[in-house]
mmCIF file of C-alpha atoms and ligand atoms in Angstrom:
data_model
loop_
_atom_site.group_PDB
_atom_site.id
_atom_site.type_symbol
_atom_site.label_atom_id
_atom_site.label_comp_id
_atom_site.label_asym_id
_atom_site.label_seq_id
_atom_site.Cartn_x
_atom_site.Cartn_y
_atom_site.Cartn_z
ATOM 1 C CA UNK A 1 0.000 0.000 0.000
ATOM 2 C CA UNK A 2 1.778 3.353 -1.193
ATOM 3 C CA UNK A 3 -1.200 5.841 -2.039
ATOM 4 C CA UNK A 4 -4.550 4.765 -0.452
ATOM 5 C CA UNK A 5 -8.039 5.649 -1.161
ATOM 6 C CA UNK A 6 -10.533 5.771 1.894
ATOM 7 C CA UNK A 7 -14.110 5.927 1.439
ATOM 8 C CA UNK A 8 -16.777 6.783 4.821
ATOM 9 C CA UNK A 9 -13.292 8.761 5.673
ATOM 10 C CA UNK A 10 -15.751 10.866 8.339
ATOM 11 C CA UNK A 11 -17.241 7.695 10.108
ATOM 12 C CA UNK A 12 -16.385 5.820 13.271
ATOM 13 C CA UNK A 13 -13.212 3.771 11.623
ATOM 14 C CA UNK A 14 -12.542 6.103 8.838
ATOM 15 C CA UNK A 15 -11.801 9.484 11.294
ATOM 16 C CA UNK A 16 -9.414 7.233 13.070
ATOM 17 C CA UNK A 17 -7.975 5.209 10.191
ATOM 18 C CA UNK A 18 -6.976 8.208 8.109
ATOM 19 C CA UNK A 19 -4.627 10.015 10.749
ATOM 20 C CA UNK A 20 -2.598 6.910 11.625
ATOM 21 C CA UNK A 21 -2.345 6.129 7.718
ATOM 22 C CA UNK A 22 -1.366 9.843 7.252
ATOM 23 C CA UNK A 23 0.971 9.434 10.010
ATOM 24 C CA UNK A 24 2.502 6.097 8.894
ATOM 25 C CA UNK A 25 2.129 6.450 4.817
ATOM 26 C CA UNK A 26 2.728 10.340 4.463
ATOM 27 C CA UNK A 27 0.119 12.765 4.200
ATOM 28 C CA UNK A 28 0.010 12.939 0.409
ATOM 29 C CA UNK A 29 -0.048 9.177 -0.076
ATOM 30 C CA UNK A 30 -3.452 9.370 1.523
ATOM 31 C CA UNK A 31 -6.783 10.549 -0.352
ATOM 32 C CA UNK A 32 -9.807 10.712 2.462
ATOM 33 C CA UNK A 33 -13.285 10.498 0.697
ATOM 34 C CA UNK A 34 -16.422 10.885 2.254
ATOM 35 C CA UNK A 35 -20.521 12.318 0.933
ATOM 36 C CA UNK A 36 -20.140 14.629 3.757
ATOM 37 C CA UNK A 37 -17.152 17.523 4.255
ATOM 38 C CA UNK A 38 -16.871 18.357 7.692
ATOM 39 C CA UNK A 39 -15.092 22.005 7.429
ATOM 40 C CA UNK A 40 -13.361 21.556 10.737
ATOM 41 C CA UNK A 41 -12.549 17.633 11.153
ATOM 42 C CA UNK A 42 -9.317 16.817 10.886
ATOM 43 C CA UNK A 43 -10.010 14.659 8.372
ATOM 44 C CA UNK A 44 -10.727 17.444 6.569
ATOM 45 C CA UNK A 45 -7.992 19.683 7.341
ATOM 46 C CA UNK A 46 -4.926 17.594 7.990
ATOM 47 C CA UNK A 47 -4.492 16.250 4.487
ATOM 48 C CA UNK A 48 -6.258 15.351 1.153
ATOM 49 C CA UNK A 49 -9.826 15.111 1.244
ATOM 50 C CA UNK A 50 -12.542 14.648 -1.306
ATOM 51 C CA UNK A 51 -15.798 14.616 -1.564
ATOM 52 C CA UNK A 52 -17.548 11.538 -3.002
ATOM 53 C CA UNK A 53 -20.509 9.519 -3.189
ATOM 54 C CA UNK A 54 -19.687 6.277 -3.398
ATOM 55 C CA UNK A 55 -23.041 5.495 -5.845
ATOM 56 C CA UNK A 56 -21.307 7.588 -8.301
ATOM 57 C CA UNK A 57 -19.021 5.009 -9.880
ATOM 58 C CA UNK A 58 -17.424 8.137 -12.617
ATOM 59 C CA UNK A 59 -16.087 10.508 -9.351
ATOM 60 C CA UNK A 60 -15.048 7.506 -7.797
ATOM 61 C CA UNK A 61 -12.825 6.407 -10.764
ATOM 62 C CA UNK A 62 -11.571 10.030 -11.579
ATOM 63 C CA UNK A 63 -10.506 10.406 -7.982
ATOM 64 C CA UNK A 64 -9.116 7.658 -8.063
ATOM 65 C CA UNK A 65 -6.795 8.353 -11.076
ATOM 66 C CA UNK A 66 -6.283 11.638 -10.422
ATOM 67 C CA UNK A 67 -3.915 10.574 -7.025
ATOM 68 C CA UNK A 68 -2.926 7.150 -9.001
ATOM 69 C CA UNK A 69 -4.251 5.391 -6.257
ATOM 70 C CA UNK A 70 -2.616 1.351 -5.535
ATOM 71 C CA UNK A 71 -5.482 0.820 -2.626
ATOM 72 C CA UNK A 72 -8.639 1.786 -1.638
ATOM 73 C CA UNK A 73 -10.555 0.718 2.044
ATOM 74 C CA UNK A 74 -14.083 1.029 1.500
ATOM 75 C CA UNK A 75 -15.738 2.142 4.190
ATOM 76 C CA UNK A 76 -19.114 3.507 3.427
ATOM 77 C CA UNK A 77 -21.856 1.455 4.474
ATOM 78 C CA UNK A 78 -25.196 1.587 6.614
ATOM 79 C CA UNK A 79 -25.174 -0.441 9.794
ATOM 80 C CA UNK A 80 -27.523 -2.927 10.970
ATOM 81 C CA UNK A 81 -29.829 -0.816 13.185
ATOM 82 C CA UNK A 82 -30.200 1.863 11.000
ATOM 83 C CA UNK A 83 -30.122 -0.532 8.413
ATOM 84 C CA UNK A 84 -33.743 -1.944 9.411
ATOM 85 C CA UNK A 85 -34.728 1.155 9.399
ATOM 86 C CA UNK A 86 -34.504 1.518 5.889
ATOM 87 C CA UNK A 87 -33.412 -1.554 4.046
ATOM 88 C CA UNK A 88 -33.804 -0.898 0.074
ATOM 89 C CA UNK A 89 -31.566 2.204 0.916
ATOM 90 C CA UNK A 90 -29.147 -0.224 2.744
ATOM 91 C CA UNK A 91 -29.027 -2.767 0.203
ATOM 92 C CA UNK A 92 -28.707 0.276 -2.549
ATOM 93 C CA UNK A 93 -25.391 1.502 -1.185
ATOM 94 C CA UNK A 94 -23.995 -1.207 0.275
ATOM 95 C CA UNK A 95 -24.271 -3.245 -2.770
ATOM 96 C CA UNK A 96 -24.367 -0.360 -5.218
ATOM 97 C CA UNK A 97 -21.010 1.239 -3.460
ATOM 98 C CA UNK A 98 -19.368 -2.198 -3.408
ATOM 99 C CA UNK A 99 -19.822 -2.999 -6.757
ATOM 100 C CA UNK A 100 -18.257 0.771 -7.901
ATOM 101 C CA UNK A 101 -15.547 0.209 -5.365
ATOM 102 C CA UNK A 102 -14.800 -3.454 -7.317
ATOM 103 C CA UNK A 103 -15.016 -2.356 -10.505
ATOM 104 C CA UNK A 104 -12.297 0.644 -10.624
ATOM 105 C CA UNK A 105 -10.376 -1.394 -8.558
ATOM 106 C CA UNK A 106 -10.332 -4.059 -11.527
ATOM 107 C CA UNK A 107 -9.962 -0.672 -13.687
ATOM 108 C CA UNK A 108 -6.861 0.631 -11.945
ATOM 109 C CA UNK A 109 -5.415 -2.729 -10.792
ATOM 110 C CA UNK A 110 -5.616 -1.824 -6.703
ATOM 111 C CA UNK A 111 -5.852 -3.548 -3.975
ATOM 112 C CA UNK A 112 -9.139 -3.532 -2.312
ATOM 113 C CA UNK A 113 -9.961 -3.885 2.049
ATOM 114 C CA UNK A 114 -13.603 -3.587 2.318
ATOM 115 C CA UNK A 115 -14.926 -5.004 6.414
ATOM 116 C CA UNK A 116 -17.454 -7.402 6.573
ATOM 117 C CA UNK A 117 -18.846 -7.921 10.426
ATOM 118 C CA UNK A 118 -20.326 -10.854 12.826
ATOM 119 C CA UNK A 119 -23.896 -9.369 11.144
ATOM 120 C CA UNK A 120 -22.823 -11.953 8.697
ATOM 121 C CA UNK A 121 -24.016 -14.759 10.997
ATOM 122 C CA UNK A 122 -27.526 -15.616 12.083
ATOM 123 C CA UNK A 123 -29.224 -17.791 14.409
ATOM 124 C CA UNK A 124 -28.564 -20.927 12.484
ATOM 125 C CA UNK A 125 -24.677 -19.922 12.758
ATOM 126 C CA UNK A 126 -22.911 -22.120 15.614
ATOM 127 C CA UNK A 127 -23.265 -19.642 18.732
ATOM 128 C CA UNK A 128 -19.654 -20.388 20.561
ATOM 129 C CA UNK A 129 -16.705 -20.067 18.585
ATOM 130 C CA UNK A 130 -18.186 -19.443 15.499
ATOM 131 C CA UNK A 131 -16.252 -20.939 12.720
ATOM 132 C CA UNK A 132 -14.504 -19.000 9.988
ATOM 133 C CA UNK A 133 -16.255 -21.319 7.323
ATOM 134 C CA UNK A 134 -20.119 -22.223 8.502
ATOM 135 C CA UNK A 135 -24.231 -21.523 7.686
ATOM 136 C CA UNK A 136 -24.100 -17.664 7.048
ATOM 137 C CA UNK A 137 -27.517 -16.908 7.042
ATOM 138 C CA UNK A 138 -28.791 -13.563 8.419
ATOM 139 C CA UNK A 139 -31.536 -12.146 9.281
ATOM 140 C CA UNK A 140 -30.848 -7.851 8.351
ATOM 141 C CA UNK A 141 -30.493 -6.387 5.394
ATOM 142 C CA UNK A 142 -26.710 -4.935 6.955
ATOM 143 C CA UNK A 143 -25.826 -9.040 7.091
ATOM 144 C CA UNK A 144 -27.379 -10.016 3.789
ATOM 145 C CA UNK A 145 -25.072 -7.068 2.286
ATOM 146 C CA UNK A 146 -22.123 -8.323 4.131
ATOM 147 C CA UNK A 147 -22.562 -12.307 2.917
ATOM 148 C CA UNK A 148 -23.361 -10.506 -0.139
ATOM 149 C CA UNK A 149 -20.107 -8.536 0.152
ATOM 150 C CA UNK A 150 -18.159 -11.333 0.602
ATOM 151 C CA UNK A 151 -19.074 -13.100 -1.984
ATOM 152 C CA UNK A 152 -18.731 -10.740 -4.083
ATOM 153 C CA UNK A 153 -15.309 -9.631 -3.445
ATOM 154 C CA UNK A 154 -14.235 -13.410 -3.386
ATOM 155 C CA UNK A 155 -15.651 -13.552 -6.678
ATOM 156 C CA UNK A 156 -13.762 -10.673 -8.114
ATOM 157 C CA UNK A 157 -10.599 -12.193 -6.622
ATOM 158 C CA UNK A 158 -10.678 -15.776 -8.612
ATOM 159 C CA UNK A 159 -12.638 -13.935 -11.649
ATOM 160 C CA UNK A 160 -10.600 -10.687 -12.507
ATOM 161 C CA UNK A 161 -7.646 -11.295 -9.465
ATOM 162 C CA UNK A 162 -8.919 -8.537 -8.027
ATOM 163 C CA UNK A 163 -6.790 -8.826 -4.447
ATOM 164 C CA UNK A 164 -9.832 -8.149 -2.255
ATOM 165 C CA UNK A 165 -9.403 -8.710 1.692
ATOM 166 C CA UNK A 166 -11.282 -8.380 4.343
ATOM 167 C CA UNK A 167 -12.085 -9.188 7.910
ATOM 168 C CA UNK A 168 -15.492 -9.584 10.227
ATOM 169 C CA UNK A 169 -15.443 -6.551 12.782
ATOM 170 C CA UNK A 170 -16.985 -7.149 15.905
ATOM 171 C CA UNK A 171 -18.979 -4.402 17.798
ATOM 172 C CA UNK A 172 -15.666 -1.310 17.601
ATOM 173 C CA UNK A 173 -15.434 0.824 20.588
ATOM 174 C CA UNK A 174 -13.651 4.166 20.490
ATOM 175 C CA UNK A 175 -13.908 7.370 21.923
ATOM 176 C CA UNK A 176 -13.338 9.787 18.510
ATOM 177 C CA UNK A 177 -16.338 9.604 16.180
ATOM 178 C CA UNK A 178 -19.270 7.591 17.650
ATOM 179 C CA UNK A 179 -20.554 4.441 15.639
ATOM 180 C CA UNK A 180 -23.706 5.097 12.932
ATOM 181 C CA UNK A 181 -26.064 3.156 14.492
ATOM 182 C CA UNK A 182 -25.096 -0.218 14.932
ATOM 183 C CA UNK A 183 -26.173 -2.947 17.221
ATOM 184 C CA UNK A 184 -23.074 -3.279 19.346
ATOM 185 C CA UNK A 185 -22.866 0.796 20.375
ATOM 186 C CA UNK A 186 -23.988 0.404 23.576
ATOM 187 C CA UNK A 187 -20.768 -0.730 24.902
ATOM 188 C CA UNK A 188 -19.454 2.630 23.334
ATOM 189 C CA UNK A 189 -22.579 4.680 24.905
ATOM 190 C CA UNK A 190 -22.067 3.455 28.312
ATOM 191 C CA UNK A 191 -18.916 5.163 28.615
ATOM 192 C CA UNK A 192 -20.336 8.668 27.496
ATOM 193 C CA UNK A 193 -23.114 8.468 30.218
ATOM 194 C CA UNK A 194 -20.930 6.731 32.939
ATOM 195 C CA UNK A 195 -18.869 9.900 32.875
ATOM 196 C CA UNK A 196 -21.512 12.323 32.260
ATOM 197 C CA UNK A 197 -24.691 11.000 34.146
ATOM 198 C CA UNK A 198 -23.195 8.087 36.055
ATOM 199 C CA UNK A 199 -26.447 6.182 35.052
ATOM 200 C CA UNK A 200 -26.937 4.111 31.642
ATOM 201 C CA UNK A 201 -29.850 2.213 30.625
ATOM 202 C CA UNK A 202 -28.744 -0.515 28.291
ATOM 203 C CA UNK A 203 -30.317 -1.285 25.484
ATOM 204 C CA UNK A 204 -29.455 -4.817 24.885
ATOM 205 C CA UNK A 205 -30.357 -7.342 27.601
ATOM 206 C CA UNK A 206 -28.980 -8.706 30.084
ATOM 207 C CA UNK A 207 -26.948 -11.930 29.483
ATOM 208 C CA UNK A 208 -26.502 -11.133 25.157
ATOM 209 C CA UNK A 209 -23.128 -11.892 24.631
ATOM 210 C CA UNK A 210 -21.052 -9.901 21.643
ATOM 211 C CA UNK A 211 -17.536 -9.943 19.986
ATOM 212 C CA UNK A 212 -16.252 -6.240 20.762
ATOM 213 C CA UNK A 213 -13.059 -4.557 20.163
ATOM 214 C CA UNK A 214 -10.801 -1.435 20.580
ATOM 215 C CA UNK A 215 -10.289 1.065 17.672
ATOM 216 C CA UNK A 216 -6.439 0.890 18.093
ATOM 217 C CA UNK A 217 -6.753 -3.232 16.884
ATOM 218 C CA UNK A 218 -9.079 -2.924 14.466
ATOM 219 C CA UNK A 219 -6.980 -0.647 12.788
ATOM 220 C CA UNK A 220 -3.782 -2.220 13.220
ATOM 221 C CA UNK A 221 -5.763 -5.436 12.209
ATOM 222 C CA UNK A 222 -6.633 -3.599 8.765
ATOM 223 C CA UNK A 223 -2.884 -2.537 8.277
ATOM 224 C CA UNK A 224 -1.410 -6.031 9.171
ATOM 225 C CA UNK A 225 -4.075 -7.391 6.914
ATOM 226 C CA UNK A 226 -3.445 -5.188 3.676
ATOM 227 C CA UNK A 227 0.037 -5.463 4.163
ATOM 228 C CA UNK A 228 0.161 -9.076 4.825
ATOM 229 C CA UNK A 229 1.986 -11.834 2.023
ATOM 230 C CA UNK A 230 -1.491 -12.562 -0.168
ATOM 231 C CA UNK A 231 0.265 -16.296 -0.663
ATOM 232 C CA UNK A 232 -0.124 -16.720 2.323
ATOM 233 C CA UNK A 233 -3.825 -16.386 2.405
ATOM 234 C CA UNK A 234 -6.002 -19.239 2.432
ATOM 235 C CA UNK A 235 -9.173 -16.887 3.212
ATOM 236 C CA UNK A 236 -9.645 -13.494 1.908
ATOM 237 C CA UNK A 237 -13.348 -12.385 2.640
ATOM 238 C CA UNK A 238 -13.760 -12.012 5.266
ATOM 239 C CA UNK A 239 -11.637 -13.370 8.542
ATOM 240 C CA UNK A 240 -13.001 -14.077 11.643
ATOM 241 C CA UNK A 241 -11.637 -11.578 14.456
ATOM 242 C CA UNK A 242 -12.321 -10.865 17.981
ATOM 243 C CA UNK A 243 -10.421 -9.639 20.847
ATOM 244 C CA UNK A 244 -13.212 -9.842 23.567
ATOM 245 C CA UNK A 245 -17.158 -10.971 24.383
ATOM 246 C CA UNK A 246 -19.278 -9.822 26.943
ATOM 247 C CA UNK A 247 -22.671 -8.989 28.048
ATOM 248 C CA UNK A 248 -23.878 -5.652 29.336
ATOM 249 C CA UNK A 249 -23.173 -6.713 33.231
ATOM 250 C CA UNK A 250 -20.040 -7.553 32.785
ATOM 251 C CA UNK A 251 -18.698 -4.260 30.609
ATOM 252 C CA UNK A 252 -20.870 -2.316 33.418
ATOM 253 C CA UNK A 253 -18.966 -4.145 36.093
ATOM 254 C CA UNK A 254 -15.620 -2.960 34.690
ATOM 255 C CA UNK A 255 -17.307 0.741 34.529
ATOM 256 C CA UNK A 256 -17.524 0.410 38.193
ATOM 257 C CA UNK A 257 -14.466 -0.440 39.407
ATOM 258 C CA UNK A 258 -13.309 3.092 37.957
ATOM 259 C CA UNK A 259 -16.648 5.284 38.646
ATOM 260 C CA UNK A 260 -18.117 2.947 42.042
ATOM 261 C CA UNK A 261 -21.437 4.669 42.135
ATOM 262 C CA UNK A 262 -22.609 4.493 38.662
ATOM 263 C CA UNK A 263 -25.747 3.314 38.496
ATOM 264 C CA UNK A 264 -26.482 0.702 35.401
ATOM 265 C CA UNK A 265 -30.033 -0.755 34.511
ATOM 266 C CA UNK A 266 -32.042 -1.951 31.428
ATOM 267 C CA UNK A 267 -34.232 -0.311 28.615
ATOM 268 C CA UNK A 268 -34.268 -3.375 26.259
ATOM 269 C CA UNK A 269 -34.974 -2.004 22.391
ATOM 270 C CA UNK A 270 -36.477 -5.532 21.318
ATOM 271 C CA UNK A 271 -35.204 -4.459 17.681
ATOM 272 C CA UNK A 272 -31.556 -4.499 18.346
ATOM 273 C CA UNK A 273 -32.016 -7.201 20.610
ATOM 274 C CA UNK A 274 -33.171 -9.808 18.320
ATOM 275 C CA UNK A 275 -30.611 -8.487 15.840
ATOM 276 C CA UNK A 276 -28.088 -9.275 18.623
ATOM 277 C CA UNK A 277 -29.459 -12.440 19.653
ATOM 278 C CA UNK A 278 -28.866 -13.921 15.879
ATOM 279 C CA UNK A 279 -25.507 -13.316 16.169
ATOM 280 C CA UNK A 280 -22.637 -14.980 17.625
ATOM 281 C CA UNK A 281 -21.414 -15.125 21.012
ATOM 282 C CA UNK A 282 -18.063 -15.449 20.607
ATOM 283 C CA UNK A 283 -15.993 -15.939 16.923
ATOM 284 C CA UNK A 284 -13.520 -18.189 16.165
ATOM 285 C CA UNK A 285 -10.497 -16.206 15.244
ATOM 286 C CA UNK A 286 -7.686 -18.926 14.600
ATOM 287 C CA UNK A 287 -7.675 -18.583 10.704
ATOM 288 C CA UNK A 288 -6.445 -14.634 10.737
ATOM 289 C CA UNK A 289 -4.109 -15.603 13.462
ATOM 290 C CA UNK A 290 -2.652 -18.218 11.164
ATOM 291 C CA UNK A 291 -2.732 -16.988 7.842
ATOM 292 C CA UNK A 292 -1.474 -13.307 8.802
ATOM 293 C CA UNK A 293 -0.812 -12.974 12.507
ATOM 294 C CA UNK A 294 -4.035 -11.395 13.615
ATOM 295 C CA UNK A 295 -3.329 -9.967 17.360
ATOM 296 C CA UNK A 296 -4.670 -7.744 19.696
ATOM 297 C CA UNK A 297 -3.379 -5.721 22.616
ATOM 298 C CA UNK A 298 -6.826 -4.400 24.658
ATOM 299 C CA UNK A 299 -8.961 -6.568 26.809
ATOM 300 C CA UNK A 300 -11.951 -5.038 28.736
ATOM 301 C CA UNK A 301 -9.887 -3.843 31.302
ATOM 302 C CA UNK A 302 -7.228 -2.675 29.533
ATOM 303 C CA UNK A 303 -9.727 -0.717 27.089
ATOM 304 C CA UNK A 304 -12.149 0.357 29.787
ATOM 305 C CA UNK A 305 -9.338 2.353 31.520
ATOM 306 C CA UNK A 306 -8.224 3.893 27.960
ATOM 307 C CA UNK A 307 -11.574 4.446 26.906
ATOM 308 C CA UNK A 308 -12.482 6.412 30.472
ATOM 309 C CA UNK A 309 -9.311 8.084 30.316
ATOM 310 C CA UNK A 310 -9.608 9.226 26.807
ATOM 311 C CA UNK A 311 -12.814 10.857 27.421
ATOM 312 C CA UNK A 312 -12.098 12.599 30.566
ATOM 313 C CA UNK A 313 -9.183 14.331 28.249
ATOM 314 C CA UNK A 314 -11.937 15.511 25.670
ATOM 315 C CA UNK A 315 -13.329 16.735 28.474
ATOM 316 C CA UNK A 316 -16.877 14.469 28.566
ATOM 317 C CA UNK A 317 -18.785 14.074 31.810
ATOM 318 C CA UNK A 318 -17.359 17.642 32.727
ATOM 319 C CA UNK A 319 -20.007 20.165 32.879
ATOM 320 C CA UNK A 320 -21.650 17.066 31.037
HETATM 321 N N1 LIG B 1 -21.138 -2.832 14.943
HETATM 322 C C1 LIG B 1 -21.951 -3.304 13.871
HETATM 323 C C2 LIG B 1 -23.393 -3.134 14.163
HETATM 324 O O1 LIG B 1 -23.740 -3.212 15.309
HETATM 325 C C3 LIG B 1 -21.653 -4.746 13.622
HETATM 326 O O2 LIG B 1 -20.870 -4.828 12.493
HETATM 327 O O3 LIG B 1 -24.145 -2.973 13.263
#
């Protein structure tokens, strides 16, 4: 990866992902894309940035000539709550900005990292351990588009030898741009009202076990992954990875140790809970850790401490 294309550059990875690439590739090797511009992000700011639709296949391709782009991590996509919400838009740009994404990557000859996520399981998936290869059959239109995804970008691999990789995020916690309405964000709400109510109501019930991880892996798990030696790769879309699962007592338990009289209770949405009860309680990570060293450094502990620390510096929870 020399000059890298980011789509969703404004969204919960993106924001994140494009300062350490700037940081670590050089700040012209890095185009940021996103539908929205943010005047005063530092996405914006810091370095290249473009605006782009990713359902407009022609911008797409002239932006990505214009920097002579080797890579491009498509982000843009609709998560599975809001997803429901509206799922002929969902399947429209995931699907429709997937395809784009594939073809000017078979255009330009890059390199393509698109995430897939444990919405690609349902019920019928084994619960514990979930294997890497098993019955993917979801229930929202976010996991149909991810199977979809896969697929797809498998396809365009042993078709056109498109080098398309990818891995299944679990629920990502992080403290700089909040999630766009996914499933798993109530383990990153729970932080903003520990510190700034001391009281959260969870969503998601008690006992619903989730894959979760910090920001800092997921992105080093996207690096290590793009980077990695593709003969090396058995898999390519998508890898299992994890670094932790809990329920809502337990992350709430951690919460306490640092902040002893927050108060933690229940407001179950039963939408987001049956999405979460089709998925997996714990993935089976053993093929990324083979094929390309998949690792990660945070546990809940570890990250609950970062995560409470990092927010007290952006100054949340004071004067709320
Ligand atoms: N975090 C995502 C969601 O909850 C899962 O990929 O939708």
């Amino acid at each position: 990866m020399k000059k890298v294309l980011i789509t969703g550059a404004l969204g919960q990875i993106g924001s994140e992902l494009t300062s350490k690439l700037r940081n670590e590739y050089g700040i012209n090797n890095v185009i940021a894309t996103d539908i929205r511009y943010i005047e005063n992000s530092e996405v914006a700011k810091d370095g290249i940035f473009e605006t782009l639709d990713v359902m407009d296949i022609d911008s797409m391709a002239l932006i990505a000539k214009k920097y002579n782009v080797d890579t491009i991590i498509h982000l843009a996509s609709l998560l599975s709550a809001v997803g429901e919400q509206n799922p002929q838009f969902a399947w429209k740009l995931n699907m429709g900005g997937l395809t784009n994404v594939l073809e000017v990557c078979k255009e330009l000859n890059c390199k393509l990292f698109t995430p897939s996520s444990i919405a690609a399981f349902g019920a019928s998936s084994p619960k514990d351990l979930t294997p890497q290869d098993t019955i993917q059959r979801p229930s929202t239109m976010y996991g149909v588009t991810k199977v979809a995804g896969e697929l797809l970008c498998d396809y365009y691999f042993n078709k056109y030898g498109v080098d398309t990789r990818g891995v299944r995020f679990p629920g990502l916690i992080s403290y700089v741009t909040p999630p766009g309405g996914g499933t798993t964000d109530y383990a990153v709400d729970i932080y903003y009202e520990a510190l700034k109510n001391k009281k959260y109501d969870s969503f998601i019930a008690k006992g619903t076990k989730m894959d979760m991880m910090y920001m800092p892996d997921a992105l080093a798990a996207i690096v290590d992954l793009i980077e990695a030696d593709g003969s090396k790769l058995i898999h390519r879309n998508a890898f299992n990875i994890t670094a932790m699962n809990f329920d809502p007592e337990e992350i709430s338990a951690e919460i306490k140790k640092h902040i002893p009289d927050f108060e933690f209770g229940y407001n179950v949405d039963p939408v987001r809970q049956a999405i979460a009860e089709s998925w997996p309680n714990s993935l089976d990570a053993s093929c990324a850790v083979n094929e390309w060293g998949f690792k990660f450094e945070y546990d809940l502990a570890k990250m609950t401490k970062d995560m409470l620390e990092k927010l007290k510096s952006k100054g949340i929870g004071i004067n709320n």
